[in-house]
Structures are given as C-alpha cells and as structure tokens.
XYZ file of C-alpha atoms in Angstrom:
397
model
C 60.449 54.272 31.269
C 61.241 51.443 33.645
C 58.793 48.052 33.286
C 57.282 46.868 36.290
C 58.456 43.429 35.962
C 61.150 44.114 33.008
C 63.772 41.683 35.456
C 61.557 38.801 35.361
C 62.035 35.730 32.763
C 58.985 33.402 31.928
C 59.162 30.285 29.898
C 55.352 30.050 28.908
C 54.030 26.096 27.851
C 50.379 27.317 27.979
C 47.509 27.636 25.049
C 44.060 28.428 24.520
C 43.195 31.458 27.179
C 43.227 30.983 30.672
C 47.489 30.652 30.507
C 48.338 33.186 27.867
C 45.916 35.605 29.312
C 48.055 35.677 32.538
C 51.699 35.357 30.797
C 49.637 38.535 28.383
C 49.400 40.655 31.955
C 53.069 39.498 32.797
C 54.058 40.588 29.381
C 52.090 43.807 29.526
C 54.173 45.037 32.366
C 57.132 44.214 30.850
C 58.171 40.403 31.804
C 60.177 38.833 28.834
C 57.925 36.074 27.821
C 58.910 33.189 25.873
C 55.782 31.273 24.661
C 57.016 27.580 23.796
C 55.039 26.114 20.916
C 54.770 22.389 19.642
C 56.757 22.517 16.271
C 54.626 22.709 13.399
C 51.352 23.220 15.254
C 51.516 25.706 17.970
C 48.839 26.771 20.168
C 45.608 25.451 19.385
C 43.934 29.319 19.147
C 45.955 29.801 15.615
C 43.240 28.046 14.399
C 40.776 29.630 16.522
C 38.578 32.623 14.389
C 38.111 35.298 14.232
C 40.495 35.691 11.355
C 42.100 38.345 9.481
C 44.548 37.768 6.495
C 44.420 34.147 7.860
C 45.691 34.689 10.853
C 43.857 34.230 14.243
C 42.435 37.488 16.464
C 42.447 35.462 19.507
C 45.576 34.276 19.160
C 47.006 37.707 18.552
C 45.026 39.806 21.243
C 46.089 37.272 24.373
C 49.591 36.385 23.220
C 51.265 40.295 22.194
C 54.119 41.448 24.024
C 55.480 37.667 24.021
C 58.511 36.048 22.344
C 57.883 32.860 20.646
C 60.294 29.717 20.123
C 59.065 26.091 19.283
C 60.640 22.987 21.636
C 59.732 19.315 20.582
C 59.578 18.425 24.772
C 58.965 14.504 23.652
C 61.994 14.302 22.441
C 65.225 14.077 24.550
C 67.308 17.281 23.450
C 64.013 19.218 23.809
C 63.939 18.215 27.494
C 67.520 19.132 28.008
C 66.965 22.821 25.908
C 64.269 23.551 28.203
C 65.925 22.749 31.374
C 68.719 24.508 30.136
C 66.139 27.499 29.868
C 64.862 26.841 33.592
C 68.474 27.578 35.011
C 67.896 31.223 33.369
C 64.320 31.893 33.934
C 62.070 32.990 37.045
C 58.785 31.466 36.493
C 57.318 28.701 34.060
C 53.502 28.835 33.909
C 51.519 25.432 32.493
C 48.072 24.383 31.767
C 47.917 20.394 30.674
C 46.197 18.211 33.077
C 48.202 17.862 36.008
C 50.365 15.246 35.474
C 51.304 16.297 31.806
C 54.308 17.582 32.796
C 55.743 14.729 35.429
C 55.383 12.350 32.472
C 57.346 14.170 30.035
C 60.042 14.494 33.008
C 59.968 18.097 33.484
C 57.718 18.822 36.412
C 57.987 20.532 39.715
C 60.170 18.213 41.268
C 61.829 17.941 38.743
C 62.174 22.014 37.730
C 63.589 23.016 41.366
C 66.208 20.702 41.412
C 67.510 22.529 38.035
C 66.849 25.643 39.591
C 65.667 25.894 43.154
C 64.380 29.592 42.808
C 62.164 28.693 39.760
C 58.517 29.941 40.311
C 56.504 26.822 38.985
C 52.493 28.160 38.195
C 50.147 25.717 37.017
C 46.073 26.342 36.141
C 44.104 23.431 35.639
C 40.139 22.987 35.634
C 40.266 21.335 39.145
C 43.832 22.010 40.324
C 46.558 19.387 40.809
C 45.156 17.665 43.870
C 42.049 16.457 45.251
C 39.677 13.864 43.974
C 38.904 14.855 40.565
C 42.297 16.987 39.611
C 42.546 14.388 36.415
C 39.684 15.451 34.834
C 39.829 18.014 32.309
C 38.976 21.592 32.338
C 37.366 23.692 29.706
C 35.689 27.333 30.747
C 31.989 25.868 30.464
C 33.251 22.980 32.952
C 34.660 25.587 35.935
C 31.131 27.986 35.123
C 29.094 24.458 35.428
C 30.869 22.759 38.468
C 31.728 26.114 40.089
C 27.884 26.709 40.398
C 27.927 30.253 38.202
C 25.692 29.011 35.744
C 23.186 27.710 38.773
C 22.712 31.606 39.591
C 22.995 32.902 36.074
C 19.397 33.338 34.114
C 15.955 34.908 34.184
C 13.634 33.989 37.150
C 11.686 30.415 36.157
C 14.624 29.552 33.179
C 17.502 27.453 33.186
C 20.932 27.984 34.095
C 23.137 29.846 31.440
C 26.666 30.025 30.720
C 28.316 34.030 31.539
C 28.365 35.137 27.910
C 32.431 35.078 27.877
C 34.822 32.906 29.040
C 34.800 34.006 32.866
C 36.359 30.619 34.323
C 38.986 31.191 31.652
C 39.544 34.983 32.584
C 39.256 34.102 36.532
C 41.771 31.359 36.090
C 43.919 33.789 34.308
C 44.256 36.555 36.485
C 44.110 34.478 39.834
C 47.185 33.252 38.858
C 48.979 36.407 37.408
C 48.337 37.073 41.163
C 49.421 33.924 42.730
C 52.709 34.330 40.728
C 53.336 37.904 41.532
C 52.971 36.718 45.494
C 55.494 33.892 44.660
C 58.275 36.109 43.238
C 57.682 38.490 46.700
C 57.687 35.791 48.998
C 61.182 34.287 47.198
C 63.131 37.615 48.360
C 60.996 36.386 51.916
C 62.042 32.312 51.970
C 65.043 32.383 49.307
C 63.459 29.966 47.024
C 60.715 29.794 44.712
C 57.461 27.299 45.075
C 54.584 26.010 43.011
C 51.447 28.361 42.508
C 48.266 26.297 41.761
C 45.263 27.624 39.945
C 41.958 25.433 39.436
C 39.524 27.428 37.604
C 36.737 25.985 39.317
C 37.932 27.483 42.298
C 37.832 30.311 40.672
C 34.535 30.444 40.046
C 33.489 29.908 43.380
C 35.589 31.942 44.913
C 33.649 34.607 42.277
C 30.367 33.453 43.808
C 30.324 35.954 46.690
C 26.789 36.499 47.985
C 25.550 33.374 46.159
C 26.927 31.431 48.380
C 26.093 32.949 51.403
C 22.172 33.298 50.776
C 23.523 29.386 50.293
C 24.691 29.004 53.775
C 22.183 30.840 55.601
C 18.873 29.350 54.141
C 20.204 26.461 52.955
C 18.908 26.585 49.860
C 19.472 27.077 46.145
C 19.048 30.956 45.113
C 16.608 31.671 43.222
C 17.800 32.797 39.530
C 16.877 36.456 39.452
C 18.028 37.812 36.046
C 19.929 41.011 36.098
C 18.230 41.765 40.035
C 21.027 41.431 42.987
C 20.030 40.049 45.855
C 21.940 42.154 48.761
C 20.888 45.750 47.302
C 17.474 47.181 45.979
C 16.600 48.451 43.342
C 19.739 47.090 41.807
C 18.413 46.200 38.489
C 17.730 46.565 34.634
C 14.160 48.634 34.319
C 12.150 49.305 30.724
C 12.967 52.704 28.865
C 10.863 53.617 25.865
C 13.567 52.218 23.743
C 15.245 49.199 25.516
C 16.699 48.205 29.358
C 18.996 50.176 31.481
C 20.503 49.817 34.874
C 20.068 51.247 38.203
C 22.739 50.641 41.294
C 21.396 51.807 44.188
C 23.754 50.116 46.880
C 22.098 51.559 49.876
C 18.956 53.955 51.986
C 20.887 57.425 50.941
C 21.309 56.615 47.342
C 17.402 55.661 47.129
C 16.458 58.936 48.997
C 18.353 60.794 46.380
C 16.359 58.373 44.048
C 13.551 59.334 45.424
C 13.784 63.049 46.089
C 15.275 63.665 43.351
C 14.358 61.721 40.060
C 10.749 60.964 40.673
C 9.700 62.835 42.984
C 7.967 60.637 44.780
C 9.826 61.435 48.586
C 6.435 59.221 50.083
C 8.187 56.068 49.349
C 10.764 56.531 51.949
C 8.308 56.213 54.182
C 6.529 53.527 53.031
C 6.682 50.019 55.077
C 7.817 47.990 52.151
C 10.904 49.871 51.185
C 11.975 51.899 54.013
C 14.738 49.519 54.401
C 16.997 47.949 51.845
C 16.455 44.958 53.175
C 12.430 45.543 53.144
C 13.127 47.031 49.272
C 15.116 43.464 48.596
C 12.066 41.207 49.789
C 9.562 43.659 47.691
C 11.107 43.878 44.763
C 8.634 43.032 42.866
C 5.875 46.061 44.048
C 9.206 48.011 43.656
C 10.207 47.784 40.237
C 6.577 48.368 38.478
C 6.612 51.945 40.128
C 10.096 52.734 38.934
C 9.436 51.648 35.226
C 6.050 53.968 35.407
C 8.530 56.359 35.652
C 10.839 55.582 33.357
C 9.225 53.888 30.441
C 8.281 57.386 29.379
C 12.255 57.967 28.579
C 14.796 57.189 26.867
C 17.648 55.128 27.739
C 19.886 58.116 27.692
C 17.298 60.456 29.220
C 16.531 58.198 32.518
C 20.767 57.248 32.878
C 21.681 61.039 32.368
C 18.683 62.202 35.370
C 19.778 59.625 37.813
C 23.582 60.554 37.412
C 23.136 64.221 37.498
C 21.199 63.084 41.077
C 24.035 61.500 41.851
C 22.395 57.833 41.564
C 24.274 54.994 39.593
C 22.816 54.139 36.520
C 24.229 53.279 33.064
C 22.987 52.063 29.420
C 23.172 47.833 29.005
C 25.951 48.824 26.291
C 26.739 47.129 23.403
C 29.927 46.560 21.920
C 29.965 49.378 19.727
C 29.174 51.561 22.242
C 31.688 49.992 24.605
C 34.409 50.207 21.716
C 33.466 54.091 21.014
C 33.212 55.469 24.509
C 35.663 58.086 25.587
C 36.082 56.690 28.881
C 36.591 53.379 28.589
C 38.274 53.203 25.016
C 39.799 56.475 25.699
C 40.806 57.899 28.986
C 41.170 54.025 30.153
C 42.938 52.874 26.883
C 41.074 49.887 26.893
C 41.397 49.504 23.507
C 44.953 49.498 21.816
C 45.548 49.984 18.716
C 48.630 47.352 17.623
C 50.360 46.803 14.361
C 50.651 43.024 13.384
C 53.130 42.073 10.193
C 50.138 39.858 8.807
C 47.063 41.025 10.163
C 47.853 44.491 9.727
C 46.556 47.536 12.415
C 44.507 45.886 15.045
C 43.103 46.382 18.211
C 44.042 44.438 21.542
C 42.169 44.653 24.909
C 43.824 46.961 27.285
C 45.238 46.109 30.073
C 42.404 46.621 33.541
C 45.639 47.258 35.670
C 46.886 50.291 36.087
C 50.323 51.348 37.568
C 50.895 54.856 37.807
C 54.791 55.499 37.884
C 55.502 51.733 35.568
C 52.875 52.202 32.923
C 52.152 49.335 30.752
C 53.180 49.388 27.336
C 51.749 47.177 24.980
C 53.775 47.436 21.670
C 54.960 44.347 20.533
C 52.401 41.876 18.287
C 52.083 38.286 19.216
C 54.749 36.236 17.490
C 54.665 33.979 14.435
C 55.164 30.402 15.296
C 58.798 30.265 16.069
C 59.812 33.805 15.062
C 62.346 34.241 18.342
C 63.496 30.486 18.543
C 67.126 31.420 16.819
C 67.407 34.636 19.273
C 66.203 33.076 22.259
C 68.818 29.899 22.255
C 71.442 32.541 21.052
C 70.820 34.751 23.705
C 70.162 32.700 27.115
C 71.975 29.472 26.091
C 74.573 31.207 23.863
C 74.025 28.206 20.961
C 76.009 29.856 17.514
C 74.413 29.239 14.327
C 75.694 25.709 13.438
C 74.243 24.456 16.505
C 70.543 25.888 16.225
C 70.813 24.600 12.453
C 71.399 21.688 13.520
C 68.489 21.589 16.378
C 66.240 22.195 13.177
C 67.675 19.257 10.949
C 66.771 16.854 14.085
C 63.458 18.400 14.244
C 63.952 19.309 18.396
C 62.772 22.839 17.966
C-alpha cells in the first residue's frame, strides 16, 4: 500500500513532545524520519517515566515510525554531515529557542542556501519574532500566557492547567499542518520557506468563544467548570453513581430532550429556556430540574435514554474505559498495539487522522539512541565503513 507522504525526507533536531509529536504524524503516514540525537544523551524524554524494562513510554509512544542517528552539531564535521543531509532532505523541523540554531551556523539562512527547496519548521513557546520570542517555552507557559488556564476551573476557583499537555499537542499538530501547506505551496512557488509555530499561539488560537465573550463584554469570562457558554444545557449533571454529560447544541435537540427523556414538553414553553440563548443566561434554574431527573439513574441508564432520543450525551470516561471501548480502541484503532526490542509489546496512541485510500501504518518502534546512524550516512551520503568508523573515533556522531 502506497504511504501518503512515503517521498518526503525529514531530518528531525526536536525533543520532549511538541516536535516529535508532529515528525510522529509525519512518520505515521509514511515520511522517512531521521531523529538526530546529541551523542551520548539523546532526547531528554529517555529519561522521562513511565518506564518499562528501563526504557521510557513517552519516549517510545511519540518517536515510533522514526529512524534515529546521533550528530555532535558543536563540532565542525557534525555541521558539515548535517548539511550534507539538508541537500537530500525535504523538511527539517526544530524546537530550541529561536536563535539556537543561527548560533551553531545551521539556520534558515543558512539551510536554503544548501538547499533552496528545504522546508525549514520551527515551534517555539512564543515563535521566532516579536517581543518576547527569547523566552522559553514549556506547555504550562503557552496554557498560562495563552489565557487557557484563565477559562479552565470550577465557578469561584482558580485557574487550572488542561490535565495534558494541550500547548504541547496544539504546537504539534499546528505545525504537522503548517509543513504539509509548505511542501504544497513548493510545487506552487518552486522553493521551500520557513513554517513558524509558537505554542502560545496555539493556545489562543484554541480559545474560540473565550475570546469572543472577551471582545464583546469586555470582560474576563467567568470560569464555569464543565458548562459552555454558547449552548445550553451543555454540561456534566449528577447520576446516582457519578457525573455525565449532556450536548445539547441547539432548540431541536432540547425539544427532543424534552419530549422525549423527561417528559416534561412544558419547558419549551417556558420564558426562561425557550431560547438557547434564554437557557444559557438561566442555567442555573436549568440544571437543578435536569438532575431531578437524572439523579435517580445511573450513569449508563441516563447516557443510553438520551442517545436512543437522539440527544448527545456520554459517560465522563476514565482511562480504562477509554482504553477498552470498541469504538475508540477498536473501530478507530486508537490504540496500537507495537512490539519494542526492550520494552517488549506495547501500546502507542493511534493516529486521529484518517486517510482512506493511504492508511497509516504504524509498525516500526522508536529507535535506540543511534540505532540507524551507520545506515543513514551509508545510504544518503554514501560514507563506507572506514569512514563512519572513523566519525565515531572523533566522537562527531
């Protein structure tokens, strides 16, 4: 079966998550990824837990599917092997500071002069220009400066951190997609260009409604806990054994609500929620009257009536259940099961993309500090033996 991007050739410099988790898409779909490491060290996730048989989950889960070679880039004949690797490849990705890379003398300007159709993609916490593009940029920064944590919490709390990396993730995939639009727009302009991620932009761009209600009253939202502000009742509500969720986006799904899960048809008529807008302002006369209703059931009894009525409504799942649902871990292969030479049979995180006629195929575990170094140079630089032996003995790769 044909890859989607099985033509494409990455050289990937980045650690920790937001980086390798868009050269793990690229890879995914088929890109030949070759993950440069710092000799001796490597990313800084090996020595991030969880581990098994001493070797590092997160690393493995974001970095399958890639090749993995080490280049000492301080060091003069490092330089010169990675340029050497520019001339072959279609993209680099980064994500030091911005700057990093100019001072070790293999930047942008630097990169398309070696190869003008190279595909340069940096993420950074607060991109490469502007005011504060020196500082640094950890997930908890982009989810703090981007304003998500301002709108994340339960009504009179504090602001809280999203519960996974999300700045990370946002940063990740926004430029997986800023890099697939570069490599169109080269068959467009004839030469490749420099894609810039910040994950705080990220964030914000994430905020959507937030900052709208923003804009028009010109003040900070209220935090609102799991309630959404736009749609009503689009919330968790109290089963006899725990929360579940409710999703009713607009007028007809509440009539079918109404009509036909509680039976209670009068409230459509009622002044306070005739509207969704009027249901959004009294959401809290609202919500009492629902959980009447369904604190008397179970989770699974009050989710199963409201999607047999054809009203959205799921369980607040946790892992286990997300891990053992036939949809999701299933039908969606969100879950894949991959064999690893140290850690053994594991399970990586699907891929959310899916391309009908150029499936992904995620088969091959993340590499071993190094493991590819001798192939790679063999194969795109066409070094023999003595020369790669001697690359070792000089301590460049």
């Amino acid at each position: 079966m044909k890859k989607a991007l099985e033509d494409i050739i990455v050289l990937d410099l980045t650690r920790v998550l937001a980086g390798p988790y868009c050269t793990m898409m690229l890879a995914d779909y088929g890109a030949n990824v070759i993950k440069i490491e710092v000799p001796n060290k490597g990313d800084d996730t090996r020595a991030f837990g969880p581990f098994k048989n001493g070797e590092s989950l997160y690393y493995a889960n974001v970095n399958r599917g890639k090749k993995g070679i080490t280049l000492n880039l301080k060091s003069e004949k490092g330089k010169q092997l990675f340029l050497d690797l520019v001339k072959k490849a279609d993209v680099v990705v980064e994500n030091f500071r911005p700057g990093v890379m100019d001072k070790l003398g293999i930047g942008y300007d630097t990169l398309k002069e070696v190869n003008d159709q190279i595909i340069y993609a940096a993420v950074s916490g607060f991109g490469c220009y502007g005011p504060k593009s020196d500082r640094p940029g950890y997930d908890i920064i982009a989810q703090a400066t981007g304003g998500l944590m301002s709108i994340t919490g339960d009504p009179g709390g504090h602001g809280i951190r999203v519960g996974n990396a999300m700045g990370d993730v946002l940063g990740g995939m926004n430029l997986t997609i800023g890099i697939l639009m570069a490599l169109h727009a080269r068959t467009l302009i004839h030469k490749g260009q420099r894609v810039d991620v910040s994950l705080v932009d990220s964030v914000v761009s994430s905020l959507e409604t937030g900052t709208q209600r923003f804009f028009a009253s010109g003040k900070q939202p209220e935090l609102m806990g799991n309630r959404y502000a736009a749609a009503y009742p689009y919330d968790s509500f109290q089963a006899s054994d725990g929360l579940f969720v409710i999703g009713c986006g607009n007028d007809k799904l509440f009539s079918l609500f109404c009509n036909k899960v509680i039976n209670m048809p009068e409230l459509l008529s009622d002044p306070r929620f005739e509207t969704n807008l009027k249901r959004c302002e009294n959401h809290q006369e609202l919500k009492p009257i629902i959980e009447e209703w369904s604190r008397h059931l179970t989770i699974d009894e009050a989710v199963t009536l409201l999607n047999d009525a054809g009203v959205p409504a799921a369980p607040i799942n946790g892992l286990k259940r997300v891990t053992e649902d036939e949809h999701i871990a299933e039908a969606r292969e969100m879950f894949v099961s991959l064999p690893h030479p140290v850690i053994g049979d594991m399970k990586v995180n699907g891929n959310p993309v899916k391309l009908m006629d150029t499936k992904v195929q995620i088969s091959r575990p993340a590499p071993a500090l190094g493991q590819d170094t001798e192939d790679v140079l063999s194969a795109l630089l066409g070094l023999n033996d003595a020369e790669i032996e001697e690359l070792k003995t000089n301590n460049y790769i």
